[in-house]
Amino acid sequence: MPQEVILLKLGEIALKGLNRRKFEDALVQNIRRRMSAAGEFSVSSRQSTIYVEPKDDLCDMDLAEERCGKVFGVVGVARAGVCEKDLGKIQEKAGEYLEEALEEASTFKVECKRSDKKFPLKSPEISAQVGGYLLEKFPHLSVNVHAPDVTVRVEVREEHAYVHTDPKPGAGGIPVGTGGRAAILISGGLDSPVAAWMMAKRGVELTAVHFASPPYTSELAREKGKRLLQKVAQYAGRVKFITVNFTHLQEEIRDHCPEDLNTVILRRFMLRAADRVAKDENCSALITGESLGQVASQTIQAIACTDAVATLPVFRPLIGMDKSEIVKIAYQIDTYDISIEPYEDCCTIFTPKHPRTRPILHFVEDGERAIEGEALLEEALQTLETEWIYP
């Protein structure tokens, strides 16, 4: 019997009905992969809870707890002391395991969940007995059932009893891999990593497509995109990173297409390229970080012109968000400081002084005919560089 385990609480998965087992199995597999760096753990699912149990004393429980909190599908993370299902043992474990938290508190209450109905005491009786014991052991404490400093939680389950305080918030969402696979167009800005994180939260496995235009964009810009994905990968798991060289195509658009339509024409070719890469990678959709009205290429008319070339659905999870909401999530997932580093990306070079904000599709299509678009696109798709990004 381990002395300490991590109990992971499920949220939306509990509502999945007949498909629930598929979601739980995917979640268990994702957790096992994340635990590998923290040591040897047993990961299992019982009674709507995931048990993460160390196999030896070499396991890094702090790292394991941190990683569990970033696995989509987990809504709560409780590090718990383990003991036999005996009232005296439960009282002693609560006093020992939660000593530090109780010493620092002024008020507390005890809540019990008795999953094992064969246990002789009912939940209110267990709570009362454990509460009385803790009042004697920590005489400075008083009971406050409405707003306690510490809530002592006792769970009497099928094999053992567990004591812990309130679970820490988990990442929420549903397990990555249960929502299909999609390709995210990743730049070095604030928006696309947030969009990637939001779609991974809905169970989507990510492939990233990054556009580079050397020498106008540097290797540092590409590395910036990879570092952003490393942050996202802490939640989404490993991400395939594919770089497309767009230099020649961008130069041709700059030199031959109507200047005011350059941005929307470039976006159309990016979407064409990402669409083809996505199909080759068995992706079922594209993801972009566009927010309606944020820049000239993100008006309704410009988005309609861009989407006209896509054969896969295009998801835009940020479409109705303002910048402050996006920044808030960027801080939460630790991508903000990287995103604001001043490296040029493919979207910011050759920007026209007066871009057309309400482009009309047939004029955009006419503008594209000034270049050998299909040949240039095929040339760009011959330059693909692929690597894996890990947390």
mmCIF file of C-alpha atoms in Angstrom:
data_model
loop_
_atom_site.group_PDB
_atom_site.id
_atom_site.type_symbol
_atom_site.label_atom_id
_atom_site.label_comp_id
_atom_site.label_asym_id
_atom_site.label_seq_id
_atom_site.Cartn_x
_atom_site.Cartn_y
_atom_site.Cartn_z
ATOM 1 C CA MET A 1 0.000 0.000 0.000
ATOM 2 C CA PRO A 2 1.548 3.339 -1.018
ATOM 3 C CA GLN A 3 1.663 6.065 1.622
ATOM 4 C CA GLU A 4 0.594 8.747 -0.825
ATOM 5 C CA VAL A 5 -1.310 8.803 -4.134
ATOM 6 C CA ILE A 6 -2.755 11.352 -6.523
ATOM 7 C CA LEU A 7 -6.523 11.196 -7.061
ATOM 8 C CA LEU A 8 -7.723 12.786 -10.306
ATOM 9 C CA LYS A 9 -11.325 13.929 -10.504
ATOM 10 C CA LEU A 10 -13.268 13.709 -13.757
ATOM 11 C CA GLY A 11 -15.703 16.283 -15.091
ATOM 12 C CA GLU A 12 -17.328 16.140 -18.525
ATOM 13 C CA ILE A 13 -16.203 12.542 -19.059
ATOM 14 C CA ALA A 14 -18.688 11.388 -16.410
ATOM 15 C CA LEU A 15 -21.526 12.521 -18.719
ATOM 16 C CA LYS A 16 -20.437 10.523 -21.765
ATOM 17 C CA GLY A 17 -22.856 7.633 -21.298
ATOM 18 C CA LEU A 18 -22.056 4.553 -23.354
ATOM 19 C CA ASN A 19 -18.882 6.192 -24.720
ATOM 20 C CA ARG A 20 -17.481 6.889 -21.280
ATOM 21 C CA ARG A 21 -15.075 3.946 -21.232
ATOM 22 C CA LYS A 22 -13.412 5.157 -24.444
ATOM 23 C CA PHE A 23 -12.765 8.570 -22.908
ATOM 24 C CA GLU A 24 -11.479 7.114 -19.629
ATOM 25 C CA ASP A 25 -9.124 4.735 -21.454
ATOM 26 C CA ALA A 26 -7.730 7.608 -23.531
ATOM 27 C CA LEU A 27 -7.258 9.705 -20.400
ATOM 28 C CA VAL A 28 -5.417 6.895 -18.591
ATOM 29 C CA GLN A 29 -3.069 6.467 -21.555
ATOM 30 C CA ASN A 30 -2.374 10.206 -21.732
ATOM 31 C CA ILE A 31 -1.590 10.324 -18.005
ATOM 32 C CA ARG A 32 0.760 7.348 -18.247
ATOM 33 C CA ARG A 33 2.734 9.105 -20.979
ATOM 34 C CA ARG A 34 3.014 12.292 -18.909
ATOM 35 C CA MET A 35 4.129 10.396 -15.801
ATOM 36 C CA SER A 36 7.153 8.782 -17.439
ATOM 37 C CA ALA A 37 9.488 11.652 -16.482
ATOM 38 C CA ALA A 38 8.365 11.538 -12.843
ATOM 39 C CA GLY A 39 9.041 7.862 -12.190
ATOM 40 C CA GLU A 40 7.224 4.547 -12.242
ATOM 41 C CA PHE A 41 3.503 4.984 -11.547
ATOM 42 C CA SER A 42 0.465 2.762 -11.706
ATOM 43 C CA VAL A 43 -2.445 4.583 -13.367
ATOM 44 C CA SER A 44 -5.944 3.109 -13.176
ATOM 45 C CA SER A 45 -9.585 4.184 -13.301
ATOM 46 C CA ARG A 46 -12.100 3.213 -10.617
ATOM 47 C CA GLN A 47 -15.383 4.777 -9.509
ATOM 48 C CA SER A 48 -15.087 7.959 -11.613
ATOM 49 C CA THR A 49 -11.596 8.639 -10.257
ATOM 50 C CA ILE A 50 -8.160 8.128 -11.776
ATOM 51 C CA TYR A 51 -5.622 6.708 -9.305
ATOM 52 C CA VAL A 52 -1.978 7.668 -9.861
ATOM 53 C CA GLU A 53 0.042 5.479 -7.473
ATOM 54 C CA PRO A 54 3.851 5.536 -7.137
ATOM 55 C CA LYS A 55 5.525 2.153 -7.462
ATOM 56 C CA ASP A 56 8.568 3.110 -5.379
ATOM 57 C CA ASP A 57 10.076 5.880 -3.249
ATOM 58 C CA LEU A 58 12.039 7.286 -6.199
ATOM 59 C CA CYS A 59 8.937 8.816 -7.783
ATOM 60 C CA ASP A 60 8.821 12.621 -7.953
ATOM 61 C CA MET A 61 5.366 13.365 -6.530
ATOM 62 C CA ASP A 62 5.709 17.130 -7.010
ATOM 63 C CA LEU A 63 6.401 16.738 -10.729
ATOM 64 C CA ALA A 64 3.678 14.115 -11.068
ATOM 65 C CA GLU A 65 1.137 16.419 -9.418
ATOM 66 C CA GLU A 66 2.125 19.297 -11.701
ATOM 67 C CA ARG A 67 1.857 17.174 -14.844
ATOM 68 C CA CYS A 68 -1.485 15.687 -13.833
ATOM 69 C CA GLY A 69 -2.900 19.198 -13.539
ATOM 70 C CA LYS A 70 -2.103 19.837 -17.212
ATOM 71 C CA VAL A 71 -3.778 16.747 -18.662
ATOM 72 C CA PHE A 72 -7.002 17.586 -20.478
ATOM 73 C CA GLY A 73 -9.905 15.597 -19.053
ATOM 74 C CA VAL A 74 -8.903 16.163 -15.406
ATOM 75 C CA VAL A 75 -10.903 18.773 -13.482
ATOM 76 C CA GLY A 76 -9.371 18.255 -10.018
ATOM 77 C CA VAL A 77 -6.046 17.010 -8.613
ATOM 78 C CA ALA A 78 -5.925 15.769 -5.025
ATOM 79 C CA ARG A 79 -2.694 14.574 -3.445
ATOM 80 C CA ALA A 80 -3.871 12.201 -0.735
ATOM 81 C CA GLY A 81 -2.568 10.171 2.177
ATOM 82 C CA VAL A 82 -3.503 6.478 2.148
ATOM 83 C CA CYS A 83 -4.432 4.220 5.065
ATOM 84 C CA GLU A 84 -6.419 1.136 5.982
ATOM 85 C CA LYS A 85 -10.202 1.359 6.220
ATOM 86 C CA ASP A 86 -10.238 1.671 9.984
ATOM 87 C CA LEU A 87 -11.554 4.716 11.858
ATOM 88 C CA GLY A 88 -8.509 4.970 14.112
ATOM 89 C CA LYS A 89 -6.137 4.726 11.145
ATOM 90 C CA ILE A 90 -8.130 7.360 9.263
ATOM 91 C CA GLN A 91 -7.967 9.743 12.239
ATOM 92 C CA GLU A 92 -4.228 9.271 12.631
ATOM 93 C CA LYS A 93 -3.579 9.690 8.902
ATOM 94 C CA ALA A 94 -5.634 12.903 8.784
ATOM 95 C CA GLY A 95 -3.676 14.349 11.710
ATOM 96 C CA GLU A 96 -0.280 13.356 10.293
ATOM 97 C CA TYR A 97 -0.769 13.935 6.592
ATOM 98 C CA LEU A 98 -2.566 17.277 6.904
ATOM 99 C CA GLU A 99 -0.582 18.528 9.909
ATOM 100 C CA GLU A 100 1.079 21.434 8.098
ATOM 101 C CA ALA A 101 -2.169 22.722 6.593
ATOM 102 C CA LEU A 102 -4.031 22.419 9.895
ATOM 103 C CA GLU A 103 -1.270 24.107 11.908
ATOM 104 C CA GLU A 104 -1.541 27.146 9.644
ATOM 105 C CA ALA A 105 -5.347 27.253 9.720
ATOM 106 C CA SER A 106 -7.769 28.744 12.234
ATOM 107 C CA THR A 107 -10.930 26.962 11.145
ATOM 108 C CA PHE A 108 -11.730 23.686 9.431
ATOM 109 C CA LYS A 109 -14.449 21.220 8.619
ATOM 110 C CA VAL A 110 -14.490 17.538 7.651
ATOM 111 C CA GLU A 111 -16.385 16.085 4.708
ATOM 112 C CA CYS A 112 -16.565 12.378 4.019
ATOM 113 C CA LYS A 113 -17.468 10.307 0.978
ATOM 114 C CA ARG A 114 -18.114 6.632 1.717
ATOM 115 C CA SER A 115 -18.005 4.705 -1.570
ATOM 116 C CA ASP A 116 -17.625 1.405 0.294
ATOM 117 C CA LYS A 117 -21.099 0.926 1.756
ATOM 118 C CA LYS A 118 -19.863 -2.035 3.814
ATOM 119 C CA PHE A 119 -17.865 0.301 6.060
ATOM 120 C CA PRO A 120 -19.671 0.255 9.433
ATOM 121 C CA LEU A 121 -19.923 4.028 9.908
ATOM 122 C CA LYS A 122 -21.909 6.362 7.675
ATOM 123 C CA SER A 123 -20.388 9.513 6.172
ATOM 124 C CA PRO A 124 -21.712 11.994 8.800
ATOM 125 C CA GLU A 125 -20.452 9.730 11.604
ATOM 126 C CA ILE A 126 -16.996 9.460 10.063
ATOM 127 C CA SER A 127 -16.869 13.255 9.642
ATOM 128 C CA ALA A 128 -17.864 13.796 13.276
ATOM 129 C CA GLN A 129 -15.339 11.286 14.631
ATOM 130 C CA VAL A 130 -12.453 12.601 12.534
ATOM 131 C CA GLY A 131 -13.407 16.210 13.361
ATOM 132 C CA GLY A 132 -13.419 15.453 17.088
ATOM 133 C CA TYR A 133 -10.008 13.827 16.867
ATOM 134 C CA LEU A 134 -8.534 16.803 15.009
ATOM 135 C CA LEU A 135 -9.987 19.283 17.536
ATOM 136 C CA GLU A 136 -8.160 17.436 20.307
ATOM 137 C CA LYS A 137 -4.904 17.191 18.338
ATOM 138 C CA PHE A 138 -5.002 20.841 17.200
ATOM 139 C CA PRO A 139 -6.640 22.793 20.048
ATOM 140 C CA HIS A 140 -6.188 26.140 18.259
ATOM 141 C CA LEU A 141 -8.705 25.066 15.610
ATOM 142 C CA SER A 142 -12.412 25.714 15.579
ATOM 143 C CA VAL A 143 -15.096 24.335 13.292
ATOM 144 C CA ASN A 144 -16.565 26.508 10.540
ATOM 145 C CA VAL A 145 -18.828 24.583 8.194
ATOM 146 C CA HIS A 146 -19.572 27.552 5.917
ATOM 147 C CA ALA A 147 -16.179 29.128 5.145
ATOM 148 C CA PRO A 148 -13.363 27.042 6.679
ATOM 149 C CA ASP A 149 -9.686 27.758 6.104
ATOM 150 C CA VAL A 150 -9.175 24.038 5.442
ATOM 151 C CA THR A 151 -11.610 21.355 4.371
ATOM 152 C CA VAL A 152 -10.451 17.895 5.415
ATOM 153 C CA ARG A 153 -11.801 15.388 2.910
ATOM 154 C CA VAL A 154 -12.046 11.682 3.756
ATOM 155 C CA GLU A 155 -12.810 9.118 1.051
ATOM 156 C CA VAL A 156 -13.513 5.532 2.043
ATOM 157 C CA ARG A 157 -13.139 3.576 -1.179
ATOM 158 C CA GLU A 158 -13.089 -0.068 -2.224
ATOM 159 C CA GLU A 159 -9.482 -0.840 -1.198
ATOM 160 C CA HIS A 160 -8.241 1.934 1.089
ATOM 161 C CA ALA A 161 -9.192 5.178 2.772
ATOM 162 C CA TYR A 162 -7.786 8.517 1.584
ATOM 163 C CA VAL A 163 -7.445 11.909 3.256
ATOM 164 C CA HIS A 164 -6.715 15.185 1.491
ATOM 165 C CA THR A 165 -7.714 18.833 1.288
ATOM 166 C CA ASP A 166 -9.637 20.487 -1.555
ATOM 167 C CA PRO A 167 -8.460 19.303 -4.979
ATOM 168 C CA LYS A 168 -6.478 21.780 -7.056
ATOM 169 C CA PRO A 169 -8.096 22.772 -10.363
ATOM 170 C CA GLY A 170 -7.184 20.616 -13.351
ATOM 171 C CA ALA A 171 -7.027 21.546 -17.021
ATOM 172 C CA GLY A 172 -10.621 20.491 -17.730
ATOM 173 C CA GLY A 173 -11.833 19.597 -21.199
ATOM 174 C CA ILE A 174 -11.704 16.090 -22.653
ATOM 175 C CA PRO A 175 -8.720 13.809 -23.363
ATOM 176 C CA VAL A 176 -6.517 14.643 -26.341
ATOM 177 C CA GLY A 177 -7.075 12.088 -29.074
ATOM 178 C CA THR A 178 -10.828 11.721 -28.543
ATOM 179 C CA GLY A 179 -11.714 14.723 -30.736
ATOM 180 C CA GLY A 180 -9.886 13.768 -33.925
ATOM 181 C CA ARG A 181 -6.817 15.383 -35.465
ATOM 182 C CA ALA A 182 -6.419 18.881 -36.911
ATOM 183 C CA ALA A 183 -3.659 21.095 -38.318
ATOM 184 C CA ILE A 184 -2.994 24.413 -36.559
ATOM 185 C CA LEU A 185 -1.422 27.240 -38.584
ATOM 186 C CA ILE A 186 1.152 28.364 -36.035
ATOM 187 C CA SER A 187 2.895 31.734 -36.160
ATOM 188 C CA GLY A 188 4.945 33.454 -33.484
ATOM 189 C CA GLY A 189 2.137 35.688 -32.237
ATOM 190 C CA LEU A 190 -0.217 35.587 -29.277
ATOM 191 C CA ASP A 191 -3.212 34.087 -30.992
ATOM 192 C CA SER A 192 -2.288 30.806 -32.663
ATOM 193 C CA PRO A 193 -0.824 29.061 -29.572
ATOM 194 C CA VAL A 194 -3.945 30.008 -27.617
ATOM 195 C CA ALA A 195 -6.117 28.627 -30.427
ATOM 196 C CA ALA A 196 -4.055 25.422 -30.402
ATOM 197 C CA TRP A 197 -4.501 25.050 -26.644
ATOM 198 C CA MET A 198 -8.256 25.646 -26.863
ATOM 199 C CA MET A 199 -8.760 22.982 -29.531
ATOM 200 C CA ALA A 200 -6.543 20.501 -27.682
ATOM 201 C CA LYS A 201 -8.806 21.078 -24.689
ATOM 202 C CA ARG A 202 -11.635 19.700 -26.816
ATOM 203 C CA GLY A 203 -9.692 16.493 -27.407
ATOM 204 C CA VAL A 204 -8.053 17.430 -30.723
ATOM 205 C CA GLU A 205 -4.628 15.982 -31.515
ATOM 206 C CA LEU A 206 -2.495 18.701 -33.105
ATOM 207 C CA THR A 207 -0.235 18.920 -36.132
ATOM 208 C CA ALA A 208 1.390 22.354 -36.531
ATOM 209 C CA VAL A 209 2.102 24.041 -39.881
ATOM 210 C CA HIS A 210 4.565 26.939 -39.752
ATOM 211 C CA PHE A 211 5.430 29.207 -42.690
ATOM 212 C CA ALA A 212 8.950 30.605 -42.987
ATOM 213 C CA SER A 213 10.383 33.087 -45.496
ATOM 214 C CA PRO A 214 14.159 33.176 -45.134
ATOM 215 C CA PRO A 215 16.065 35.479 -45.278
ATOM 216 C CA TYR A 216 13.144 37.823 -44.472
ATOM 217 C CA THR A 217 12.326 35.696 -41.434
ATOM 218 C CA SER A 218 15.107 34.303 -39.265
ATOM 219 C CA GLU A 219 15.734 30.912 -37.728
ATOM 220 C CA LEU A 220 14.975 32.596 -34.401
ATOM 221 C CA ALA A 221 11.397 33.143 -35.564
ATOM 222 C CA ARG A 222 11.052 29.431 -36.324
ATOM 223 C CA GLU A 223 12.567 28.513 -32.966
ATOM 224 C CA LYS A 224 10.089 30.874 -31.343
ATOM 225 C CA GLY A 225 7.234 28.908 -32.882
ATOM 226 C CA LYS A 226 8.731 25.689 -31.566
ATOM 227 C CA ARG A 227 9.104 27.116 -28.054
ATOM 228 C CA LEU A 228 5.470 28.207 -28.105
ATOM 229 C CA LEU A 229 4.440 24.693 -29.069
ATOM 230 C CA GLN A 230 6.530 23.258 -26.229
ATOM 231 C CA LYS A 231 4.292 25.209 -23.840
ATOM 232 C CA VAL A 232 1.148 23.980 -25.597
ATOM 233 C CA ALA A 233 2.525 20.427 -25.603
ATOM 234 C CA GLN A 234 2.529 20.429 -21.791
ATOM 235 C CA TYR A 235 -1.259 20.150 -22.159
ATOM 236 C CA ALA A 236 -1.682 18.686 -25.647
ATOM 237 C CA GLY A 237 1.087 16.087 -25.663
ATOM 238 C CA ARG A 238 3.591 15.852 -28.473
ATOM 239 C CA VAL A 239 2.943 17.947 -31.589
ATOM 240 C CA LYS A 240 4.225 17.329 -35.111
ATOM 241 C CA PHE A 241 5.859 20.540 -36.379
ATOM 242 C CA ILE A 242 5.990 21.053 -40.154
ATOM 243 C CA THR A 243 7.753 24.064 -41.700
ATOM 244 C CA VAL A 244 6.907 25.279 -45.211
ATOM 245 C CA ASN A 245 9.276 27.656 -47.042
ATOM 246 C CA PHE A 246 7.135 30.442 -48.551
ATOM 247 C CA THR A 247 9.888 32.848 -49.658
ATOM 248 C CA HIS A 248 9.500 32.536 -53.429
ATOM 249 C CA LEU A 249 5.715 32.548 -53.273
ATOM 250 C CA GLN A 250 5.661 35.667 -51.094
ATOM 251 C CA GLU A 251 8.103 37.470 -53.368
ATOM 252 C CA GLU A 252 5.925 36.699 -56.377
ATOM 253 C CA ILE A 253 2.803 37.961 -54.587
ATOM 254 C CA ARG A 254 4.655 41.139 -53.596
ATOM 255 C CA ASP A 255 5.984 41.793 -57.080
ATOM 256 C CA HIS A 256 2.977 40.916 -59.256
ATOM 257 C CA CYS A 257 -0.317 40.921 -57.323
ATOM 258 C CA PRO A 258 -2.379 44.036 -56.433
ATOM 259 C CA GLU A 259 -0.734 45.504 -53.333
ATOM 260 C CA ASP A 260 -3.955 46.084 -51.413
ATOM 261 C CA LEU A 261 -4.874 42.385 -51.840
ATOM 262 C CA ASN A 262 -1.466 40.951 -50.967
ATOM 263 C CA THR A 263 -2.439 39.938 -47.430
ATOM 264 C CA VAL A 264 -5.622 38.085 -48.343
ATOM 265 C CA ILE A 265 -3.915 36.392 -51.316
ATOM 266 C CA LEU A 266 -1.101 35.249 -49.027
ATOM 267 C CA ARG A 267 -3.641 33.903 -46.522
ATOM 268 C CA ARG A 268 -5.356 31.948 -49.296
ATOM 269 C CA PHE A 269 -2.096 30.288 -50.316
ATOM 270 C CA MET A 270 -1.300 29.511 -46.675
ATOM 271 C CA LEU A 271 -4.672 27.855 -46.308
ATOM 272 C CA ARG A 272 -4.173 25.905 -49.542
ATOM 273 C CA ALA A 273 -0.789 24.670 -48.322
ATOM 274 C CA ALA A 274 -2.055 23.800 -44.846
ATOM 275 C CA ASP A 275 -5.063 22.027 -46.368
ATOM 276 C CA ARG A 276 -2.812 19.721 -48.410
ATOM 277 C CA VAL A 277 -0.409 19.087 -45.544
ATOM 278 C CA ALA A 278 -3.343 18.346 -43.243
ATOM 279 C CA LYS A 279 -4.740 15.711 -45.598
ATOM 280 C CA ASP A 280 -1.342 14.051 -45.875
ATOM 281 C CA GLU A 281 -1.196 13.959 -42.063
ATOM 282 C CA ASN A 282 -4.708 12.453 -41.777
ATOM 283 C CA CYS A 283 -6.124 15.614 -40.249
ATOM 284 C CA SER A 284 -9.838 16.345 -40.563
ATOM 285 C CA ALA A 285 -9.807 20.122 -40.041
ATOM 286 C CA LEU A 286 -7.687 23.267 -39.958
ATOM 287 C CA ILE A 287 -7.302 25.641 -37.004
ATOM 288 C CA THR A 288 -6.343 29.311 -37.127
ATOM 289 C CA GLY A 289 -5.933 31.987 -34.462
ATOM 290 C CA GLU A 290 -8.083 34.597 -36.187
ATOM 291 C CA SER A 291 -10.349 36.916 -34.187
ATOM 292 C CA LEU A 292 -13.062 38.782 -36.068
ATOM 293 C CA GLY A 293 -12.077 42.342 -36.952
ATOM 294 C CA GLN A 294 -8.686 42.229 -35.248
ATOM 295 C CA VAL A 295 -6.703 43.081 -38.420
ATOM 296 C CA ALA A 296 -7.491 43.694 -42.091
ATOM 297 C CA SER A 297 -7.297 40.005 -43.017
ATOM 298 C CA GLN A 298 -9.800 39.081 -40.296
ATOM 299 C CA THR A 299 -12.923 40.895 -41.463
ATOM 300 C CA ILE A 300 -15.918 38.814 -42.475
ATOM 301 C CA GLN A 301 -15.246 39.544 -46.146
ATOM 302 C CA ALA A 302 -11.539 38.658 -45.923
ATOM 303 C CA ILE A 303 -12.252 35.446 -44.009
ATOM 304 C CA ALA A 304 -14.850 34.460 -46.630
ATOM 305 C CA CYS A 305 -12.274 34.990 -49.412
ATOM 306 C CA THR A 306 -9.726 32.914 -47.484
ATOM 307 C CA ASP A 307 -12.082 30.044 -46.695
ATOM 308 C CA ALA A 308 -13.111 29.756 -50.341
ATOM 309 C CA VAL A 309 -9.911 27.776 -51.087
ATOM 310 C CA ALA A 310 -10.159 25.319 -48.187
ATOM 311 C CA THR A 311 -11.566 21.832 -48.645
ATOM 312 C CA LEU A 312 -11.406 20.999 -44.917
ATOM 313 C CA PRO A 313 -13.419 22.726 -42.158
ATOM 314 C CA VAL A 314 -11.612 25.714 -40.632
ATOM 315 C CA PHE A 315 -11.987 26.123 -36.864
ATOM 316 C CA ARG A 316 -11.392 29.551 -35.325
ATOM 317 C CA PRO A 317 -11.795 29.159 -31.551
ATOM 318 C CA LEU A 318 -10.836 32.804 -30.909
ATOM 319 C CA ILE A 319 -13.264 34.293 -33.424
ATOM 320 C CA GLY A 320 -15.470 36.071 -30.863
ATOM 321 C CA MET A 321 -12.767 36.946 -28.317
ATOM 322 C CA ASP A 322 -11.150 40.326 -27.745
ATOM 323 C CA LYS A 323 -7.429 40.775 -27.221
ATOM 324 C CA SER A 324 -7.612 41.005 -23.425
ATOM 325 C CA GLU A 325 -9.314 37.594 -23.264
ATOM 326 C CA ILE A 326 -6.657 36.067 -25.499
ATOM 327 C CA VAL A 327 -3.853 37.630 -23.451
ATOM 328 C CA LYS A 328 -5.380 36.222 -20.259
ATOM 329 C CA ILE A 329 -5.179 32.674 -21.609
ATOM 330 C CA ALA A 330 -1.667 33.305 -22.971
ATOM 331 C CA TYR A 331 -0.557 34.181 -19.432
ATOM 332 C CA GLN A 332 -2.346 31.112 -18.072
ATOM 333 C CA ILE A 333 -0.531 28.711 -20.415
ATOM 334 C CA ASP A 334 2.773 30.621 -20.174
ATOM 335 C CA THR A 335 3.070 31.587 -23.850
ATOM 336 C CA TYR A 336 2.734 35.365 -23.446
ATOM 337 C CA ASP A 337 6.402 36.257 -22.840
ATOM 338 C CA ILE A 338 7.537 34.173 -25.806
ATOM 339 C CA SER A 339 4.840 35.565 -28.103
ATOM 340 C CA ILE A 340 5.903 39.183 -27.598
ATOM 341 C CA GLU A 341 9.537 38.547 -28.530
ATOM 342 C CA PRO A 342 10.246 40.826 -31.545
ATOM 343 C CA TYR A 343 10.987 38.353 -34.326
ATOM 344 C CA GLU A 344 9.388 38.872 -37.739
ATOM 345 C CA ASP A 345 7.125 36.071 -38.914
ATOM 346 C CA CYS A 346 5.795 35.250 -42.347
ATOM 347 C CA CYS A 347 2.577 37.217 -41.863
ATOM 348 C CA THR A 348 4.249 40.512 -40.978
ATOM 349 C CA ILE A 349 6.667 40.933 -43.907
ATOM 350 C CA PHE A 350 5.618 42.738 -47.113
ATOM 351 C CA THR A 351 2.516 44.103 -45.365
ATOM 352 C CA PRO A 352 0.742 46.620 -47.650
ATOM 353 C CA LYS A 353 0.299 50.171 -46.404
ATOM 354 C CA HIS A 354 -3.424 50.156 -47.176
ATOM 355 C CA PRO A 355 -4.767 46.591 -47.214
ATOM 356 C CA ARG A 356 -8.260 46.014 -48.564
ATOM 357 C CA THR A 357 -10.524 45.303 -45.579
ATOM 358 C CA ARG A 358 -13.580 44.259 -47.617
ATOM 359 C CA PRO A 359 -12.160 42.273 -50.502
ATOM 360 C CA ILE A 360 -14.487 40.849 -53.156
ATOM 361 C CA LEU A 361 -13.810 37.258 -54.108
ATOM 362 C CA HIS A 362 -13.707 37.571 -57.893
ATOM 363 C CA PHE A 363 -11.280 40.518 -57.668
ATOM 364 C CA VAL A 364 -9.044 38.450 -55.371
ATOM 365 C CA GLU A 365 -9.164 35.533 -57.806
ATOM 366 C CA ASP A 366 -8.293 37.891 -60.685
ATOM 367 C CA GLY A 367 -5.359 39.256 -58.660
ATOM 368 C CA GLU A 368 -4.013 35.742 -58.074
ATOM 369 C CA ARG A 369 -3.877 35.048 -61.813
ATOM 370 C CA ALA A 370 -0.891 37.412 -62.058
ATOM 371 C CA ILE A 371 1.313 34.603 -60.696
ATOM 372 C CA GLU A 372 1.762 30.898 -61.393
ATOM 373 C CA GLY A 373 0.092 30.049 -58.130
ATOM 374 C CA GLU A 374 -0.207 26.285 -58.464
ATOM 375 C CA ALA A 375 3.403 25.849 -59.530
ATOM 376 C CA LEU A 376 4.636 28.100 -56.728
ATOM 377 C CA LEU A 377 2.520 26.197 -54.217
ATOM 378 C CA GLU A 378 3.915 22.855 -55.376
ATOM 379 C CA GLU A 379 7.430 24.299 -55.109
ATOM 380 C CA ALA A 380 6.750 25.379 -51.520
ATOM 381 C CA LEU A 381 5.330 21.967 -50.613
ATOM 382 C CA GLN A 382 8.572 20.327 -51.723
ATOM 383 C CA THR A 383 10.424 22.180 -48.934
ATOM 384 C CA LEU A 384 8.675 20.602 -45.946
ATOM 385 C CA GLU A 385 10.753 20.074 -42.811
ATOM 386 C CA THR A 386 9.260 17.922 -40.076
ATOM 387 C CA GLU A 387 10.112 17.340 -36.412
ATOM 388 C CA TRP A 388 8.349 16.439 -33.200
ATOM 389 C CA ILE A 389 7.803 18.930 -30.378
ATOM 390 C CA TYR A 390 7.598 17.529 -26.848
ATOM 391 C CA PRO A 391 6.632 19.196 -23.556
#
